[in-house]
Tab-separated table of C-alpha atoms in Angstrom:
chain	number	residue	atom	x	y	z
A	277	MET	CA	-24.612	-2.454	22.950
A	278	SER	CA	-22.240	-4.744	21.137
A	279	SER	CA	-23.499	-8.115	19.953
A	280	ASP	CA	-20.079	-9.541	20.878
A	281	ILE	CA	-21.048	-9.730	24.550
A	282	LYS	CA	-21.308	-13.304	25.751
A	283	PHE	CA	-23.291	-14.108	28.880
A	284	LEU	CA	-22.505	-17.381	30.638
A	285	THR	CA	-24.509	-19.506	33.038
A	286	ILE	CA	-22.932	-20.822	36.230
A	287	GLN	CA	-22.362	-24.164	34.511
A	288	ASP	CA	-20.845	-22.500	31.419
A	289	LEU	CA	-18.462	-20.491	33.588
A	290	ALA	CA	-17.517	-23.515	35.704
A	291	GLU	CA	-16.631	-25.418	32.532
A	292	MET	CA	-14.714	-22.459	31.075
A	293	LEU	CA	-12.612	-22.052	34.247
A	294	GLN	CA	-12.446	-25.809	34.880
A	295	VAL	CA	-13.756	-25.484	38.430
A	296	THR	CA	-16.847	-26.675	40.287
A	297	ARG	CA	-20.127	-24.791	40.518
A	298	THR	CA	-19.405	-24.344	44.250
A	299	THR	CA	-16.202	-22.504	43.375
A	300	ILE	CA	-18.178	-20.146	41.127
A	301	TYR	CA	-20.597	-19.376	43.978
A	302	ASN	CA	-17.637	-18.720	46.309
A	303	LEU	CA	-15.986	-16.412	43.767
A	304	LYS	CA	-19.292	-14.583	43.364
A	305	LYS	CA	-19.306	-13.910	47.118
A	306	LYS	CA	-15.767	-12.497	46.764
A	307	GLY	CA	-16.854	-10.003	44.125
A	308	LEU	CA	-16.982	-11.869	40.817
A	309	PRO	CA	-19.226	-9.625	38.683
A	310	PHE	CA	-22.592	-11.084	37.726
A	311	ILE	CA	-25.983	-10.056	36.396
A	312	LYS	CA	-29.248	-11.259	37.852
A	313	LEU	CA	-32.145	-11.610	35.418
A	314	GLY	CA	-35.140	-12.632	37.471
A	315	LYS	CA	-34.006	-15.802	39.217
A	316	ASN	CA	-31.224	-16.422	36.696
A	317	ILE	CA	-27.580	-15.497	37.213
A	318	ARG	CA	-25.406	-14.680	34.213
A	319	PHE	CA	-21.773	-13.673	33.876
A	320	ASN	CA	-20.337	-11.375	31.217
A	321	GLN	CA	-17.372	-13.363	29.912
A	322	ASP	CA	-15.178	-10.287	29.326
A	323	GLU	CA	-15.878	-8.876	32.815
A	324	VAL	CA	-15.098	-12.245	34.411
A	325	ILE	CA	-11.759	-12.520	32.617
A	326	GLU	CA	-10.883	-8.944	33.575
A	327	TRP	CA	-11.825	-9.601	37.229
A	328	ILE	CA	-9.739	-12.772	37.357
A	329	MET	CA	-6.698	-11.059	35.858
A	330	LYS	CA	-7.023	-8.087	38.218
A	331	ASN	CA	-7.273	-10.334	41.266
A	332	GLN	CA	-4.385	-12.482	40.087
A	333	HIS	CA	-2.100	-9.428	40.059
A	334	GLU	CA	-3.270	-8.351	43.522
A	335	SER	CA	-2.450	-11.807	44.874
A	336	LYS	CA	1.064	-11.593	43.446
A	337	LYS	CA	1.608	-8.207	45.119
A	338	GLU	CA	0.518	-9.599	48.513
A	339	ASN	CA	3.153	-12.348	48.334
A	340	GLN	CA	6.009	-9.856	47.889
């Protein structure tokens, strides 16, 4: 496993995306990839970016 992997908390991710914690929970319900470690939720930064980019392109296709 690469040591380059960065796991983010909900607060870290909210700050990175400049959204509220509620928005993160809503995105998680829509399929935002996450890891649960006990009671803690973490997000792999690379997977989150990939998921956002993939969903952005799907949204553009729907508008055409």
